[in-house]
């Protein structure tokens, strides 16, 4: 017998005897079918710790009699759980190149083929995600130098086809109603954009509550090798994708390292410093959380966002749009935002199961449900029949409640569900299918509500109709497709593992880049800005910046080779 099977069998027998004994004392019978099981879900992507609440908790409890205890990746959490040899029942990894390989090497992940776990309890995954499963097995082989090819999970954003690209989310959302009032000025580049922001704040100096408005509000929660919002603006403007300690051009394979003289990262860093010096950047940006930033956007405190989720999706509540206010796409003419190619192999944020779990079947059932069309739509939009459903022709549509929830996440759910839609959002913060993957249960539609037939028929408000009239477009993707953009092909690329020595150097260098970048953003003068940037460069070079760039350059070459193979 396999040792894991013996361990699992022993655990099951022990738990069964305990449950039977306690249940018998309480009810006089030995049945435990009504027992609610709590699964520990360790997610490196989560911003929340504790029991999952709200409508999704009710859905999962009803379907599987399960509760999810979310464990976020705080200081020391990973190290402590590694020492204990127990990372959790379900684990979600932020990437497949940092801590994930260590878990593989230390035997901390459950083999999805053991005892036919996938075949029996993950039928939908096995049938529809074969390329993503194969990628994971090949990754295991790479990590173990060919010693084994065990299946431990799959990566996020799986696509059904490689023929198309995902929807745009670097959408350059601005307050279109203010843009209209200003006479639709021509915006060619970042300098024109800065002037537009100045004019918008002057036109609308206070938000819905009377607080001062800003061009933009940033947040540090997602910073990594660089300040996230700075490097993401490079991606939105030039179409260069973040890679290691720099930005990679998918069209040429060229790597622009973060501290390149007159390079894109430092150029955009100065753009945000200019906004700060002009009083246009929220001074709380360096210290606030994502949630605090979103509150300001929802309250009309900002004029633009390069992302749709911190722009139009947050601002366009009914009370705004019905009063003639709208945040929508208006990108600078020179901007060529990136859009990601669809990839049936999935991304690098891996779903996996812990080797020591007492409930592997239940873990697999839950993950499998999240991969079904109903599960994917439910986690995105709310319970089926309550927030969304299919019409007689198989087209997906929002109910009235679903429409309200989609435009305002703070909408109260009502009925059998407590709290708001936001309260019930799945706190694991990972996806299974790409939002733009095709939904086989529908009439040729995808999971993305922006492209549902029911949502494209007509403009909801006069201000949206104004945007359509001025741009000649019916929706966001239509608008972005008509402009210039860069497609990043989907491949099986996975970052190489860093040596322990490089990890130490990397940590010192990237900490200096993020800290130095924030200091530079907050410089009161150009002279102070230049001094901070020069100090940052000097310190990074002392720590070993060149080693980090060399590693990243090798990654760029590896990525370009794989992209060339799929675009021939």
Short mmCIF file of C-alpha atoms in Angstrom, two decimals, residues 95-443:
data_model
loop_
_atom_site.label_atom_id
_atom_site.label_comp_id
_atom_site.label_asym_id
_atom_site.label_seq_id
_atom_site.Cartn_x
_atom_site.Cartn_y
_atom_site.Cartn_z
CA UNK A 95 3.64 32.10 -9.01
CA UNK A 96 5.24 28.81 -9.94
CA UNK A 97 8.87 29.86 -9.64
CA UNK A 98 9.43 31.02 -6.07
CA UNK A 99 8.05 28.98 -3.19
CA UNK A 100 6.11 26.45 -5.25
CA UNK A 101 9.22 24.45 -6.35
CA UNK A 102 10.29 24.17 -2.69
CA UNK A 103 6.91 22.66 -1.82
CA UNK A 104 7.27 20.18 -4.70
CA UNK A 105 10.78 19.14 -3.62
CA UNK A 106 9.70 18.71 0.01
CA UNK A 107 6.73 16.48 -0.81
CA UNK A 108 4.15 18.92 0.55
CA UNK A 109 1.69 18.64 -2.36
CA UNK A 110 -0.89 15.94 -3.04
CA UNK A 111 -0.57 13.83 -6.19
CA UNK A 112 -3.79 14.45 -8.15
CA UNK A 113 -3.57 11.00 -9.76
CA UNK A 114 -3.20 9.12 -6.47
CA UNK A 115 -6.14 6.79 -5.83
CA UNK A 116 -7.77 8.21 -9.01
CA UNK A 117 -8.47 11.49 -7.18
CA UNK A 118 -8.72 13.58 -10.36
CA UNK A 119 -10.63 10.95 -12.33
CA UNK A 120 -13.23 10.43 -9.62
CA UNK A 121 -13.65 13.91 -8.14
CA UNK A 122 -12.21 16.29 -10.74
CA UNK A 123 -13.96 15.04 -13.84
CA UNK A 124 -14.59 18.48 -15.35
CA UNK A 125 -10.96 19.51 -14.87
CA UNK A 126 -9.66 16.27 -16.39
CA UNK A 127 -11.91 16.54 -19.44
CA UNK A 128 -11.51 20.23 -20.22
CA UNK A 129 -8.10 21.35 -18.90
CA UNK A 130 -5.73 18.72 -20.33
CA UNK A 131 -3.15 21.23 -21.63
CA UNK A 132 -2.94 22.98 -18.23
CA UNK A 133 -2.53 19.63 -16.47
CA UNK A 134 0.22 18.58 -18.88
CA UNK A 135 2.03 21.88 -18.27
CA UNK A 136 2.02 21.20 -14.52
CA UNK A 137 3.47 17.72 -14.98
CA UNK A 138 6.21 19.13 -17.22
CA UNK A 139 6.92 21.74 -14.55
CA UNK A 140 7.32 18.97 -11.96
CA UNK A 141 9.81 17.27 -14.27
CA UNK A 142 11.78 20.51 -14.60
CA UNK A 143 11.80 21.13 -10.85
CA UNK A 144 12.92 17.56 -10.05
CA UNK A 145 15.45 17.34 -12.91
CA UNK A 146 13.37 14.67 -14.60
CA UNK A 147 13.03 12.44 -11.53
CA UNK A 148 9.22 12.51 -11.72
CA UNK A 149 6.33 14.14 -13.56
CA UNK A 150 3.69 14.09 -10.82
CA UNK A 151 0.52 16.12 -11.33
CA UNK A 152 0.04 18.65 -8.52
CA UNK A 153 -2.48 21.10 -9.99
CA UNK A 154 -2.90 23.69 -12.72
CA UNK A 155 -2.32 27.41 -13.28
CA UNK A 156 -4.88 30.22 -13.41
CA UNK A 157 -6.61 31.86 -16.40
CA UNK A 158 -6.92 28.72 -18.51
CA UNK A 159 -8.22 29.41 -22.02
CA UNK A 160 -10.27 27.20 -24.30
CA UNK A 161 -8.39 28.34 -27.42
CA UNK A 162 -5.09 30.01 -28.32
CA UNK A 163 -6.56 31.73 -31.36
CA UNK A 164 -7.61 34.97 -29.65
CA UNK A 165 -6.48 37.34 -26.93
CA UNK A 166 -8.04 38.19 -23.60
CA UNK A 167 -10.12 41.30 -23.03
CA UNK A 168 -8.24 44.52 -22.34
CA UNK A 169 -7.88 45.66 -18.74
CA UNK A 170 -5.25 48.37 -19.31
CA UNK A 171 -8.10 50.58 -20.48
CA UNK A 172 -7.02 54.14 -19.55
CA UNK A 173 -10.32 55.01 -17.85
CA UNK A 174 -10.98 58.74 -17.34
CA UNK A 175 -13.93 60.80 -16.16
CA UNK A 176 -15.63 61.01 -19.54
CA UNK A 177 -18.25 63.54 -18.36
CA UNK A 178 -15.47 65.98 -17.43
CA UNK A 179 -13.64 65.22 -20.68
CA UNK A 180 -16.83 66.16 -22.50
CA UNK A 181 -17.17 69.40 -20.52
CA UNK A 182 -13.57 70.28 -21.47
CA UNK A 183 -14.48 69.93 -25.15
CA UNK A 184 -12.90 66.53 -25.88
CA UNK A 185 -9.29 67.86 -26.01
CA UNK A 186 -6.71 65.96 -28.09
CA UNK A 187 -4.47 63.79 -25.91
CA UNK A 188 -1.43 62.58 -27.80
CA UNK A 189 1.07 61.57 -25.09
CA UNK A 190 1.78 61.58 -21.35
CA UNK A 191 2.41 65.34 -21.33
CA UNK A 192 -1.03 65.97 -22.82
CA UNK A 193 -2.46 63.51 -20.31
CA UNK A 194 -0.92 65.44 -17.38
CA UNK A 195 -2.51 68.64 -18.66
CA UNK A 196 -5.88 66.89 -18.99
CA UNK A 197 -5.62 65.69 -15.37
CA UNK A 198 -4.83 69.22 -14.18
CA UNK A 199 -7.85 70.60 -16.03
CA UNK A 200 -10.16 67.85 -14.74
CA UNK A 201 -9.21 68.38 -11.09
CA UNK A 202 -9.66 72.12 -11.57
CA UNK A 203 -13.11 71.50 -13.05
CA UNK A 204 -14.08 69.01 -10.30
CA UNK A 205 -12.07 69.86 -7.14
CA UNK A 206 -14.13 67.83 -4.66
CA UNK A 207 -15.60 64.30 -4.56
CA UNK A 208 -19.10 63.15 -3.62
CA UNK A 209 -18.37 63.86 0.06
CA UNK A 210 -16.62 67.18 -0.39
CA UNK A 211 -13.06 65.80 -0.10
CA UNK A 212 -10.27 67.00 -2.38
CA UNK A 213 -9.96 65.15 -5.68
CA UNK A 214 -6.79 63.91 -7.33
CA UNK A 215 -5.82 62.71 -10.77
CA UNK A 216 -5.05 59.26 -9.40
CA UNK A 217 -4.76 57.28 -6.20
CA UNK A 218 -2.13 54.51 -5.97
CA UNK A 219 -1.55 51.70 -3.49
CA UNK A 220 1.57 49.68 -2.48
CA UNK A 221 -0.04 46.30 -1.65
CA UNK A 222 1.03 44.64 -4.90
CA UNK A 223 4.55 46.03 -5.26
CA UNK A 224 7.17 43.42 -6.05
CA UNK A 225 10.46 44.00 -7.88
CA UNK A 226 9.24 47.50 -8.77
CA UNK A 227 6.42 49.80 -7.74
CA UNK A 228 3.45 48.02 -9.30
CA UNK A 229 1.56 51.06 -10.58
CA UNK A 230 4.65 52.57 -12.19
CA UNK A 231 5.67 49.42 -14.05
CA UNK A 232 2.02 48.74 -14.96
CA UNK A 233 1.74 52.21 -16.52
CA UNK A 234 4.75 51.33 -18.69
CA UNK A 235 2.79 48.23 -19.73
CA UNK A 236 -0.30 50.32 -20.44
CA UNK A 237 1.63 52.95 -22.43
CA UNK A 238 4.40 51.06 -24.23
CA UNK A 239 3.06 47.50 -24.21
CA UNK A 240 6.13 46.20 -22.35
CA UNK A 241 5.40 43.38 -19.91
CA UNK A 242 6.88 43.06 -16.43
CA UNK A 243 9.66 40.48 -16.35
CA UNK A 244 11.97 40.04 -13.39
CA UNK A 245 13.69 43.32 -12.70
CA UNK A 246 12.64 45.05 -15.89
CA UNK A 247 10.12 45.39 -18.69
CA UNK A 248 10.07 43.12 -21.73
CA UNK A 249 8.98 44.07 -25.24
CA UNK A 250 7.09 41.08 -26.73
CA UNK A 251 7.47 42.53 -30.23
CA UNK A 252 11.28 42.56 -30.23
CA UNK A 253 12.35 40.53 -27.19
CA UNK A 254 14.28 43.54 -25.87
CA UNK A 255 14.55 43.92 -22.10
CA UNK A 256 14.46 47.38 -20.52
CA UNK A 257 15.92 47.01 -17.05
CA UNK A 258 14.22 49.05 -14.33
CA UNK A 259 17.08 51.54 -13.87
CA UNK A 260 17.94 51.95 -17.56
CA UNK A 261 18.98 55.55 -18.21
CA UNK A 262 16.07 57.37 -19.90
CA UNK A 263 14.30 53.98 -19.86
CA UNK A 264 10.55 53.46 -19.57
CA UNK A 265 10.38 52.73 -15.82
CA UNK A 266 12.22 55.89 -14.81
CA UNK A 267 10.29 57.91 -17.40
CA UNK A 268 6.97 56.88 -15.90
CA UNK A 269 8.33 57.29 -12.36
CA UNK A 270 8.94 60.95 -13.23
CA UNK A 271 5.41 61.20 -14.65
CA UNK A 272 3.98 60.32 -11.23
CA UNK A 273 6.41 62.66 -9.47
CA UNK A 274 5.20 65.46 -11.77
CA UNK A 275 1.62 64.69 -10.75
CA UNK A 276 2.66 64.79 -7.09
CA UNK A 277 4.48 68.10 -7.50
CA UNK A 278 1.34 69.53 -9.13
CA UNK A 279 -0.84 68.33 -6.23
CA UNK A 280 -2.55 65.77 -8.48
CA UNK A 281 -1.45 62.52 -6.82
CA UNK A 282 -3.22 61.29 -3.69
CA UNK A 283 -0.70 61.80 -0.85
CA UNK A 284 -1.97 58.62 0.85
CA UNK A 285 -0.81 56.49 -2.11
CA UNK A 286 2.34 55.15 -0.44
CA UNK A 287 0.63 54.02 2.78
CA UNK A 288 -2.98 53.12 1.99
CA UNK A 289 -4.45 49.71 1.22
CA UNK A 290 -6.14 48.70 -2.02
CA UNK A 291 -9.52 48.81 -0.23
CA UNK A 292 -8.96 52.42 0.88
CA UNK A 293 -8.03 53.39 -2.67
CA UNK A 294 -11.15 51.77 -4.11
CA UNK A 295 -13.35 53.66 -1.65
CA UNK A 296 -11.93 56.91 -3.01
CA UNK A 297 -12.54 55.86 -6.61
CA UNK A 298 -16.12 54.85 -5.80
CA UNK A 299 -16.61 58.22 -4.13
CA UNK A 300 -15.46 60.16 -7.18
CA UNK A 301 -12.08 61.10 -5.73
CA UNK A 302 -10.00 60.27 -8.81
CA UNK A 303 -9.93 61.27 -12.48
CA UNK A 304 -8.22 58.28 -14.10
CA UNK A 305 -7.00 54.71 -13.75
CA UNK A 306 -4.93 52.70 -16.20
CA UNK A 307 -6.88 49.63 -15.03
CA UNK A 308 -10.58 48.98 -15.53
CA UNK A 309 -11.01 47.41 -12.07
CA UNK A 310 -9.78 50.54 -10.26
CA UNK A 311 -11.53 52.82 -12.72
CA UNK A 312 -14.79 52.24 -14.56
CA UNK A 313 -15.72 49.03 -12.76
CA UNK A 314 -15.45 50.79 -9.39
CA UNK A 315 -16.82 54.25 -10.29
CA UNK A 316 -19.75 53.55 -12.61
CA UNK A 317 -22.40 53.06 -9.95
CA UNK A 318 -26.02 53.78 -10.82
CA UNK A 319 -26.06 57.01 -8.81
CA UNK A 320 -23.16 58.29 -10.90
CA UNK A 321 -24.23 57.20 -14.39
CA UNK A 322 -27.85 58.30 -13.94
CA UNK A 323 -26.52 61.74 -13.01
CA UNK A 324 -24.52 61.99 -16.20
CA UNK A 325 -21.18 60.92 -14.74
CA UNK A 326 -19.05 58.17 -16.28
CA UNK A 327 -15.53 56.75 -16.14
CA UNK A 328 -14.61 55.16 -19.46
CA UNK A 329 -11.77 54.53 -21.92
CA UNK A 330 -9.83 57.42 -23.37
CA UNK A 331 -6.25 56.40 -24.00
CA UNK A 332 -3.48 58.72 -25.25
CA UNK A 333 -2.97 58.33 -28.99
CA UNK A 334 0.63 57.13 -28.54
CA UNK A 335 -0.31 54.47 -25.98
CA UNK A 336 -0.04 50.86 -27.15
CA UNK A 337 -1.33 48.85 -24.17
CA UNK A 338 -0.54 45.18 -23.84
CA UNK A 339 -3.20 42.51 -24.12
CA UNK A 340 -2.49 38.89 -23.27
CA UNK A 341 -2.87 36.01 -25.70
CA UNK A 342 -5.20 33.23 -24.67
CA UNK A 343 -3.36 30.24 -23.25
CA UNK A 344 -4.94 26.76 -22.82
CA UNK A 345 -1.93 25.88 -20.62
CA UNK A 346 -2.92 28.48 -18.03
CA UNK A 347 -0.81 30.93 -16.08
CA UNK A 348 1.52 30.63 -13.11
CA UNK A 349 -0.85 31.05 -10.13
CA UNK A 350 -1.29 27.41 -9.24
CA UNK A 351 -4.19 25.62 -7.59
CA UNK A 352 -2.96 22.67 -5.53
CA UNK A 353 -3.87 20.38 -2.61
CA UNK A 354 -1.81 19.78 0.53
CA UNK A 355 -0.16 16.39 0.99
CA UNK A 356 -1.34 16.11 4.59
CA UNK A 357 -5.00 16.97 4.02
CA UNK A 358 -7.55 14.61 5.56
CA UNK A 359 -10.07 15.57 2.87
CA UNK A 360 -8.43 15.27 -0.59
CA UNK A 361 -11.72 14.26 -2.23
CA UNK A 362 -13.54 17.27 -0.82
CA UNK A 363 -10.72 19.61 -1.82
CA UNK A 364 -10.90 18.26 -5.37
CA UNK A 365 -14.69 18.58 -5.46
CA UNK A 366 -14.47 22.25 -4.50
CA UNK A 367 -11.75 23.07 -7.05
CA UNK A 368 -13.60 21.10 -9.73
CA UNK A 369 -16.78 23.08 -9.05
CA UNK A 370 -14.88 26.35 -9.45
CA UNK A 371 -13.83 25.08 -12.89
CA UNK A 372 -17.35 24.33 -14.13
CA UNK A 373 -19.18 27.06 -16.06
CA UNK A 374 -21.60 27.50 -13.17
CA UNK A 375 -18.74 27.73 -10.67
CA UNK A 376 -16.76 30.21 -12.79
CA UNK A 377 -19.78 32.46 -13.34
CA UNK A 378 -20.86 32.17 -9.72
CA UNK A 379 -17.52 33.26 -8.29
CA UNK A 380 -17.47 36.20 -10.71
CA UNK A 381 -21.08 37.40 -10.58
CA UNK A 382 -22.95 35.69 -7.72
CA UNK A 383 -25.32 32.72 -7.37
CA UNK A 384 -27.01 31.33 -10.48
CA UNK A 385 -30.71 32.22 -10.66
CA UNK A 386 -30.16 35.02 -8.17
CA UNK A 387 -27.62 37.22 -9.98
CA UNK A 388 -27.39 35.66 -13.46
CA UNK A 389 -28.90 32.94 -15.65
CA UNK A 390 -29.35 31.79 -19.26
CA UNK A 391 -32.25 32.80 -21.50
CA UNK A 392 -34.09 30.36 -23.78
CA UNK A 393 -31.44 30.76 -26.48
CA UNK A 394 -28.59 30.07 -24.07
CA UNK A 395 -27.43 33.69 -23.84
CA UNK A 396 -26.18 34.80 -20.42
CA UNK A 397 -27.90 37.69 -18.70
CA UNK A 398 -27.93 39.53 -15.38
CA UNK A 399 -30.98 39.58 -13.14
CA UNK A 400 -31.87 43.03 -11.79
CA UNK A 401 -29.97 42.19 -8.60
CA UNK A 402 -27.01 40.89 -10.59
CA UNK A 403 -26.89 44.06 -12.66
CA UNK A 404 -26.82 46.17 -9.48
CA UNK A 405 -24.12 43.99 -7.91
CA UNK A 406 -21.97 44.13 -11.03
CA UNK A 407 -22.07 47.93 -11.13
CA UNK A 408 -21.77 48.39 -7.35
CA UNK A 409 -20.09 45.65 -5.31
CA UNK A 410 -21.53 47.13 -2.09
CA UNK A 411 -25.10 46.24 -3.15
CA UNK A 412 -26.94 44.27 -0.44
CA UNK A 413 -27.75 40.74 -1.56
CA UNK A 414 -31.04 40.33 0.33
CA UNK A 415 -33.15 37.18 0.37
CA UNK A 416 -31.38 34.27 2.01
CA UNK A 417 -27.98 35.97 1.73
CA UNK A 418 -26.54 38.27 4.38
CA UNK A 419 -24.40 41.30 3.65
CA UNK A 420 -23.32 42.88 0.39
CA UNK A 421 -22.00 41.31 -2.81
CA UNK A 422 -18.51 42.43 -1.79
CA UNK A 423 -18.84 40.59 1.53
CA UNK A 424 -19.31 37.32 -0.35
CA UNK A 425 -16.47 37.71 -2.86
CA UNK A 426 -14.25 34.62 -2.84
CA UNK A 427 -11.21 35.63 -0.80
CA UNK A 428 -8.89 33.05 -2.40
CA UNK A 429 -8.35 35.67 -5.14
CA UNK A 430 -7.47 33.28 -7.94
CA UNK A 431 -9.23 32.27 -11.14
CA UNK A 432 -9.70 28.96 -12.92
CA UNK A 433 -10.83 29.77 -16.47
CA UNK A 434 -9.81 33.02 -18.10
CA UNK A 435 -12.69 35.50 -17.97
CA UNK A 436 -12.51 35.52 -21.78
CA UNK A 437 -12.59 31.74 -22.22
CA UNK A 438 -15.64 30.41 -24.05
CA UNK A 439 -18.46 29.10 -21.88
CA UNK A 440 -19.65 25.75 -23.31
CA UNK A 441 -22.97 26.02 -21.47
CA UNK A 442 -23.87 29.26 -23.29
CA UNK A 443 -24.76 30.18 -26.84
#
